[in-house]
């Protein structure tokens, strides 16, 4: 009886304990609930400070290194089998040095035959000349007629003409024989060897190629809009992709007319290379500065969306994001140059795609305001040139350059 009396008290205590535990859990869950709307919460963004810079546009052109002299040596008059080729690519040769020989026994035999005919005709012409002289002496004594004298003189002249024709034919045969020995036309190096012994060569078939690299020509095609930028004497910065060498050289010559098909102008720079260290047929990059330096603000390219000559960006002012536009001066690698912004302006780089004007933000500063400059891509609308330059560090001054304003591009948040 006493045990049965405790049962209601145990059940009541258990129910009270369960209710108390549920109340505690409900209070805890309610305390962790965020009652603030997402729109009202500050948005996390990353900002950089716009760096002061000096912008100066440059133009970039791609050219090809070519030898000062180049000759493809091969037979020009005869067709024959190649007998020997005495050089390989890379060999240095002197003017007149034998490079290859052809099997020209047929041409040699023909030359000898013509030479013998010319010798026989020369002897006959000499005898006719003596006979004509004797007949001319007899005419004064009345032993021969005028007609006979004229016939002897005509035979002598005809024989002399035949001799001249055979001598001309002999000269042609000698040229064919000489064409069987291929010689270097100038001092230089062997660039290529096209045929080996045993192959059949026809007139115009190159056997070896000889080049002279004591002076190398860097030739490029420039858009007609940059005609004035590459006037003869203009100093050009050159970077050779094959060796990584950088140098400065003046424009040596510029074509006075544009190519009617490509609307480009041919320019050349002469690069002295007495040591023959520059490989020809390789690529060279030309950079020409144009315009005057002007103050600018440098931003990472991902911090703005560029349309035409305007860049759309967000500035952080007083804990809020402010939409702004700035005039684009150009691009260089991963940097964008715009007209100067307010000193110390904080520009949003990450998180800008979710922002609207006057949104509250929680800004975090990036470690650097400008990415290192790289080679700019080809300029939109200009197939042969694109402006570029090195991007300056914060507070530094350098020649900026870039895609000129008006070329469509976009940074972060490109639609």
Coordinates of C-alpha atoms in Angstrom, one line a residue:
X1 CA 0.0 0.0 0.0
X2 CA 2.8 2.3 0.9
X3 CA 4.5 1.6 -2.6
X4 CA 1.3 2.2 -4.5
X5 CA 1.1 5.7 -2.9
X6 CA 4.5 6.7 -4.3
X7 CA 3.5 6.0 -8.0
X8 CA 1.6 9.2 -8.7
X9 CA 4.5 11.2 -7.3
X10 CA 7.0 9.5 -9.5
X11 CA 4.9 9.9 -12.6
X12 CA 4.4 13.6 -11.8
X13 CA 8.1 14.2 -11.3
X14 CA 9.0 12.5 -14.6
X15 CA 6.4 14.6 -16.5
X16 CA 7.7 17.8 -14.8
X17 CA 11.3 16.8 -15.8
X18 CA 10.3 16.2 -19.4
X19 CA 8.4 19.5 -19.6
X20 CA 11.4 21.4 -18.1
X21 CA 13.8 19.8 -20.5
X22 CA 11.6 20.7 -23.5
X23 CA 11.3 24.2 -22.3
X24 CA 15.1 24.5 -22.0
X25 CA 15.6 23.1 -25.5
X26 CA 13.0 25.5 -27.0
X27 CA 14.6 28.5 -25.3
X28 CA 18.0 27.4 -26.6
X29 CA 16.7 27.0 -30.2
X30 CA 14.9 30.4 -30.0
X31 CA 18.1 32.1 -28.8
X32 CA 20.1 30.8 -31.8
X33 CA 17.6 32.0 -34.4
X34 CA 18.7 35.0 -36.5
X35 CA 15.8 37.4 -36.7
X36 CA 17.7 39.9 -38.9
X37 CA 17.0 39.7 -42.7
X38 CA 19.9 38.8 -45.1
X39 CA 19.4 42.1 -46.9
X40 CA 20.0 44.0 -43.7
X41 CA 23.2 42.1 -42.9
X42 CA 26.5 43.6 -44.1
X43 CA 28.0 41.7 -47.1
X44 CA 31.5 40.6 -46.9
X45 CA 33.8 42.0 -49.6
X46 CA 37.5 42.4 -50.4
X47 CA 38.8 45.9 -51.3
X48 CA 42.0 47.3 -52.5
X49 CA 43.2 50.9 -52.5
X50 CA 43.5 52.5 -55.9
X51 CA 47.2 52.9 -56.7
X52 CA 48.5 56.2 -58.1
X53 CA 50.3 55.6 -61.4
X54 CA 51.4 57.3 -64.6
X55 CA 49.8 56.0 -67.8
X56 CA 51.5 56.2 -71.2
X57 CA 50.1 54.1 -74.0
X58 CA 52.4 51.9 -76.0
X59 CA 52.0 49.8 -79.1
X60 CA 53.2 46.2 -79.4
X61 CA 54.0 44.6 -82.8
X62 CA 55.2 41.1 -83.6
X63 CA 58.0 40.8 -86.1
X64 CA 60.3 38.2 -87.6
X65 CA 64.1 38.1 -87.6
X66 CA 65.5 37.7 -91.1
X67 CA 69.0 37.4 -92.4
X68 CA 70.6 40.4 -94.2
X69 CA 71.4 38.1 -97.2
X70 CA 69.9 34.7 -98.1
X71 CA 70.5 32.6 -101.2
X72 CA 69.1 29.2 -102.2
X73 CA 72.0 27.7 -104.1
X74 CA 71.1 25.2 -106.9
X75 CA 71.6 24.5 -110.6
X76 CA 70.2 27.2 -113.0
X77 CA 70.9 25.7 -116.4
X78 CA 71.3 22.0 -116.3
X79 CA 69.5 19.0 -115.0
X80 CA 71.7 16.3 -113.4
X81 CA 72.1 13.9 -110.5
X82 CA 73.7 15.3 -107.4
X83 CA 77.2 13.9 -107.0
X84 CA 78.4 15.4 -103.7
X85 CA 77.1 17.8 -101.0
X86 CA 80.0 19.0 -99.0
X87 CA 78.3 21.1 -96.2
X88 CA 75.8 20.6 -93.4
X89 CA 73.5 23.1 -91.7
X90 CA 75.5 25.3 -89.3
X91 CA 78.7 25.2 -91.4
X92 CA 80.5 28.5 -92.0
X93 CA 81.4 29.1 -95.6
X94 CA 83.5 31.6 -97.6
X95 CA 82.6 33.3 -100.8
X96 CA 83.5 31.0 -103.7
X97 CA 83.7 27.9 -101.6
X98 CA 82.5 24.7 -103.3
X99 CA 79.2 23.6 -101.6
X100 CA 78.1 20.7 -103.9
X101 CA 78.8 19.1 -107.3
X102 CA 76.6 17.6 -110.0
X103 CA 77.3 14.7 -112.3
X104 CA 77.5 16.7 -115.6
X105 CA 79.5 14.4 -117.9
X106 CA 77.0 14.9 -120.7
X107 CA 77.4 18.7 -120.5
X108 CA 81.2 18.4 -120.4
X109 CA 81.2 16.2 -123.5
X110 CA 79.0 18.6 -125.3
X111 CA 81.2 21.5 -124.4
X112 CA 84.3 19.6 -125.7
X113 CA 82.5 18.8 -129.0
X114 CA 81.5 22.4 -129.6
X115 CA 85.1 23.5 -128.7
X116 CA 86.5 21.1 -131.4
X117 CA 84.0 22.4 -134.0
X118 CA 85.0 25.9 -133.2
X119 CA 88.7 25.1 -133.5
X120 CA 88.2 23.4 -137.0
X121 CA 86.1 26.3 -138.2
X122 CA 88.8 28.8 -137.0
X123 CA 91.4 27.0 -139.1
X124 CA 89.1 27.0 -142.1
X125 CA 88.4 30.7 -141.6
X126 CA 92.1 31.5 -141.4
X127 CA 92.7 29.6 -144.7
X128 CA 89.9 31.4 -146.5
X129 CA 91.2 34.7 -145.2
X130 CA 94.6 34.0 -146.7
X131 CA 93.1 32.8 -150.0
X132 CA 91.0 36.0 -150.2
X133 CA 94.1 38.1 -149.7
X134 CA 95.9 36.3 -152.5
X135 CA 93.0 36.7 -154.9
X136 CA 92.9 40.4 -154.0
X137 CA 96.5 40.7 -155.1
X138 CA 95.9 39.0 -158.4
X139 CA 93.0 41.3 -159.2
X140 CA 95.4 44.3 -159.5
X141 CA 97.3 42.4 -162.2
X142 CA 94.2 41.5 -164.2
X143 CA 94.3 37.8 -163.6
X144 CA 91.0 37.5 -161.7
X145 CA 87.6 39.2 -162.1
X146 CA 85.9 41.4 -159.7
X147 CA 83.1 38.9 -159.1
X148 CA 85.6 36.2 -158.0
X149 CA 87.2 38.6 -155.5
X150 CA 83.8 39.4 -154.0
X151 CA 82.9 35.7 -153.7
X152 CA 86.1 35.0 -151.9
X153 CA 85.5 37.9 -149.5
X154 CA 81.9 36.7 -148.9
X155 CA 83.1 33.2 -148.0
X156 CA 85.6 34.6 -145.6
X157 CA 82.9 36.8 -143.8
X158 CA 80.5 33.8 -143.7
X159 CA 83.1 31.6 -142.1
X160 CA 83.9 34.3 -139.6
X161 CA 80.2 34.6 -138.6
X162 CA 79.9 30.8 -138.2
X163 CA 83.0 30.9 -135.9
X164 CA 81.4 33.7 -133.8
X165 CA 78.2 31.6 -133.5
X166 CA 80.2 28.5 -132.4
X167 CA 82.1 30.6 -129.9
X168 CA 78.8 31.8 -128.4
X169 CA 77.5 28.2 -128.2
X170 CA 80.8 27.2 -126.6
X171 CA 80.3 29.9 -124.0
X172 CA 76.8 28.6 -123.2
X173 CA 78.2 25.1 -122.8
X174 CA 80.9 26.3 -120.5
X175 CA 78.3 28.0 -118.4
X176 CA 76.5 24.7 -118.1
X177 CA 79.7 23.0 -117.1
X178 CA 80.4 25.7 -114.5
X179 CA 76.8 25.3 -113.2
X180 CA 77.7 21.7 -112.2
X181 CA 79.9 23.1 -109.4
X182 CA 77.8 25.0 -106.8
X183 CA 79.7 27.7 -104.9
X184 CA 78.9 30.0 -102.0
X185 CA 77.9 33.5 -103.3
X186 CA 79.0 35.3 -100.2
X187 CA 80.5 34.7 -96.7
X188 CA 77.9 33.2 -94.4
X189 CA 76.5 30.0 -92.9
X190 CA 74.5 27.0 -94.2
X191 CA 70.9 27.3 -93.1
X192 CA 69.5 24.2 -94.7
X193 CA 70.4 21.3 -96.9
X194 CA 67.6 20.2 -99.2
X195 CA 69.1 17.4 -101.3
X196 CA 71.5 14.6 -100.7
X197 CA 73.8 12.8 -103.2
X198 CA 72.0 10.7 -105.7
X199 CA 68.9 12.9 -106.0
X200 CA 68.0 14.4 -109.3
X201 CA 68.2 18.2 -109.5
X202 CA 66.5 20.4 -112.1
X203 CA 67.1 24.1 -112.8
X204 CA 65.8 26.1 -109.9
X205 CA 66.0 23.2 -107.4
X206 CA 67.7 24.5 -104.2
X207 CA 70.4 22.2 -102.9
X208 CA 71.6 24.3 -99.9
X209 CA 70.6 27.6 -98.4
X210 CA 73.3 30.2 -97.4
X211 CA 72.5 33.1 -95.1
X212 CA 74.5 36.1 -93.8
X213 CA 73.7 37.1 -90.2
X214 CA 76.3 39.8 -89.6
X215 CA 73.3 42.1 -89.7
X216 CA 69.8 40.8 -88.9
X217 CA 66.6 42.5 -90.1
X218 CA 63.7 42.6 -87.8
X219 CA 60.6 43.1 -90.0
X220 CA 57.1 43.7 -88.9
X221 CA 53.7 44.6 -90.3
X222 CA 52.2 47.7 -88.6
X223 CA 48.5 48.7 -88.8
X224 CA 48.0 51.8 -91.0
X225 CA 46.7 53.7 -87.9
X226 CA 50.1 53.5 -86.4
X227 CA 52.0 54.8 -89.5
X228 CA 53.2 57.9 -87.7
X229 CA 54.3 55.9 -84.6
X230 CA 57.0 54.0 -86.6
X231 CA 58.7 56.8 -88.5
X232 CA 62.3 56.1 -89.4
X233 CA 64.6 56.9 -86.5
X234 CA 62.0 56.2 -83.8
X235 CA 63.5 54.3 -80.9
X236 CA 61.8 50.9 -80.4
X237 CA 62.2 48.4 -77.5
X238 CA 62.8 44.9 -78.8
X239 CA 62.4 41.6 -77.0
X240 CA 63.7 38.5 -78.8
X241 CA 61.6 35.5 -77.8
X242 CA 64.2 32.9 -78.8
X243 CA 66.9 34.2 -76.5
X244 CA 65.0 36.5 -74.1
X245 CA 67.4 39.3 -75.0
X246 CA 66.0 42.9 -74.7
X247 CA 67.5 45.8 -76.6
X248 CA 66.6 49.2 -78.1
X249 CA 67.0 50.0 -81.8
X250 CA 65.8 52.7 -84.2
X251 CA 63.4 52.1 -87.1
X252 CA 65.7 51.7 -90.1
X253 CA 63.1 52.0 -92.9
X254 CA 59.4 52.2 -93.4
X255 CA 57.4 51.3 -96.5
X256 CA 55.8 54.4 -98.0
X257 CA 52.7 52.3 -99.0
X258 CA 50.4 50.0 -97.2
X259 CA 49.6 46.5 -98.3
X260 CA 46.2 46.7 -100.1
X261 CA 45.2 43.3 -98.8
X262 CA 46.0 43.6 -95.1
X263 CA 46.1 47.5 -94.8
X264 CA 49.4 47.2 -92.9
X265 CA 52.8 49.0 -93.4
X266 CA 56.1 47.1 -93.6
X267 CA 58.8 48.3 -91.2
X268 CA 62.4 47.1 -90.6
X269 CA 65.0 47.4 -87.9
X270 CA 68.6 46.6 -88.5
X271 CA 70.3 44.7 -85.6
X272 CA 74.1 44.4 -85.8
X273 CA 75.1 40.8 -84.9
X274 CA 78.8 40.4 -85.7
X275 CA 79.0 37.3 -83.4
X276 CA 76.1 35.7 -85.3
X277 CA 74.2 34.9 -82.1
X278 CA 70.7 35.8 -83.1
X279 CA 68.7 33.0 -84.7
X280 CA 66.8 34.1 -87.8
X281 CA 63.3 33.0 -88.6
X282 CA 62.4 33.6 -84.9
X283 CA 60.0 36.0 -83.4
X284 CA 60.7 39.5 -82.0
X285 CA 58.4 41.8 -80.1
X286 CA 58.5 45.5 -80.8
X287 CA 57.2 48.1 -78.3
X288 CA 56.7 51.7 -79.2
X289 CA 55.6 54.4 -76.8
X290 CA 53.0 56.9 -78.1
X291 CA 51.3 59.9 -76.6
X292 CA 52.3 61.8 -73.4
X293 CA 52.3 60.4 -69.8
X294 CA 49.2 61.3 -67.8
X295 CA 48.2 60.6 -64.2
X296 CA 46.0 57.6 -63.6
X297 CA 44.7 55.2 -61.0
X298 CA 45.7 51.6 -61.3
X299 CA 43.2 48.8 -60.3
X300 CA 43.1 45.1 -60.7
X301 CA 41.3 44.2 -63.9
X302 CA 38.8 42.0 -62.0
X303 CA 37.6 45.1 -60.0
X304 CA 35.6 46.6 -62.8
X305 CA 33.5 45.7 -65.8
X306 CA 34.7 47.6 -68.9
X307 CA 32.3 48.6 -71.7
X308 CA 33.7 50.9 -74.3
X309 CA 35.5 53.8 -72.5
X310 CA 33.7 53.4 -69.2
X311 CA 34.5 51.1 -66.2
X312 CA 31.8 50.2 -63.7
X313 CA 33.0 49.6 -60.2
X314 CA 32.1 49.8 -56.5
X315 CA 33.7 52.0 -53.9
X316 CA 33.4 51.5 -50.2
X317 CA 32.5 54.7 -48.4
X318 CA 31.3 54.8 -44.7
X319 CA 30.6 51.1 -44.6
X320 CA 28.4 51.1 -47.7
X321 CA 29.1 50.2 -51.4
X322 CA 28.7 53.1 -53.8
X323 CA 28.4 52.3 -57.5
X324 CA 30.7 54.5 -59.7
X325 CA 32.0 54.8 -63.2
X326 CA 35.4 56.0 -64.4
X327 CA 36.9 56.7 -67.8
X328 CA 39.2 53.9 -69.0
X329 CA 42.7 54.9 -70.2
X330 CA 43.9 51.5 -71.0
X331 CA 44.9 48.0 -69.7
X332 CA 48.2 46.3 -69.0
X333 CA 48.3 42.6 -68.2
X334 CA 46.0 42.2 -65.1
X335 CA 45.9 45.9 -64.4
X336 CA 43.3 48.5 -65.4
X337 CA 44.2 52.2 -65.7
X338 CA 41.4 54.8 -65.2
X339 CA 41.2 58.5 -64.7
X340 CA 42.4 59.4 -61.1
X341 CA 40.0 58.4 -58.3
X342 CA 39.8 60.1 -54.9
X343 CA 43.0 59.6 -52.8
X344 CA 42.8 56.4 -50.8
X345 CA 39.6 55.2 -52.6
X346 CA 38.7 51.6 -51.6
X347 CA 37.6 49.6 -54.7
X348 CA 35.8 46.3 -54.3
X349 CA 37.6 43.4 -56.0
X350 CA 35.8 40.3 -54.6
X351 CA 32.1 40.0 -53.9
X352 CA 31.1 42.8 -56.2
X353 CA 28.8 40.6 -58.3
X354 CA 26.3 40.4 -55.4
X355 CA 26.4 44.2 -54.6
X356 CA 23.9 46.9 -55.3
X357 CA 24.2 50.6 -54.7
X358 CA 24.2 51.6 -51.0
X359 CA 24.4 48.0 -49.7
X360 CA 26.1 47.7 -46.3
X361 CA 29.4 45.9 -46.5
X362 CA 32.0 44.4 -44.2
X363 CA 35.2 45.2 -46.1
X364 CA 38.5 43.3 -45.8
X365 CA 41.6 44.8 -47.4
X366 CA 43.6 42.7 -49.8
X367 CA 47.4 42.5 -49.4
X368 CA 48.2 44.3 -52.7
X369 CA 46.3 46.7 -54.8
X370 CA 47.6 45.8 -58.2
X371 CA 48.5 42.5 -59.8
X372 CA 51.9 42.1 -61.5
X373 CA 51.8 43.2 -65.1
X374 CA 51.9 40.6 -67.9
X375 CA 51.9 40.9 -71.6
X376 CA 48.6 42.4 -72.7
X377 CA 46.5 40.4 -75.1
X378 CA 46.1 41.5 -78.7
X379 CA 44.2 44.8 -79.1
X380 CA 40.6 44.3 -80.1
X381 CA 40.2 45.4 -83.7
X382 CA 44.0 45.6 -84.3
X383 CA 45.3 42.3 -85.6
X384 CA 49.0 43.2 -85.6
X385 CA 49.4 45.4 -82.5
X386 CA 48.3 45.7 -78.9
X387 CA 49.4 48.3 -76.4
X388 CA 51.1 47.1 -73.2
X389 CA 53.4 48.2 -70.5
X390 CA 54.6 47.3 -67.0
X391 CA 52.1 48.1 -64.2
X392 CA 53.5 50.2 -61.4
X393 CA 53.3 49.3 -57.7
X394 CA 51.2 51.4 -55.4
X395 CA 52.4 55.0 -55.3
X396 CA 55.0 54.4 -58.0
X397 CA 55.1 56.0 -61.4
X398 CA 55.7 54.1 -64.6
X399 CA 54.6 54.0 -68.2
X400 CA 51.3 52.4 -68.3
X401 CA 49.9 51.1 -71.5
X402 CA 47.3 49.1 -72.5
X403 CA 44.4 48.4 -74.6
X404 CA 43.2 51.9 -75.5
X405 CA 39.9 53.1 -74.2
X406 CA 37.1 51.9 -76.4
X407 CA 38.3 48.3 -76.7
X408 CA 35.6 46.1 -75.1
X409 CA 36.8 44.0 -72.1
X410 CA 35.7 43.1 -68.6
X411 CA 37.2 42.3 -65.3
X412 CA 35.5 40.4 -62.5
X413 CA 31.8 40.1 -62.9
X414 CA 31.9 40.0 -66.7
X415 CA 28.4 39.4 -67.8

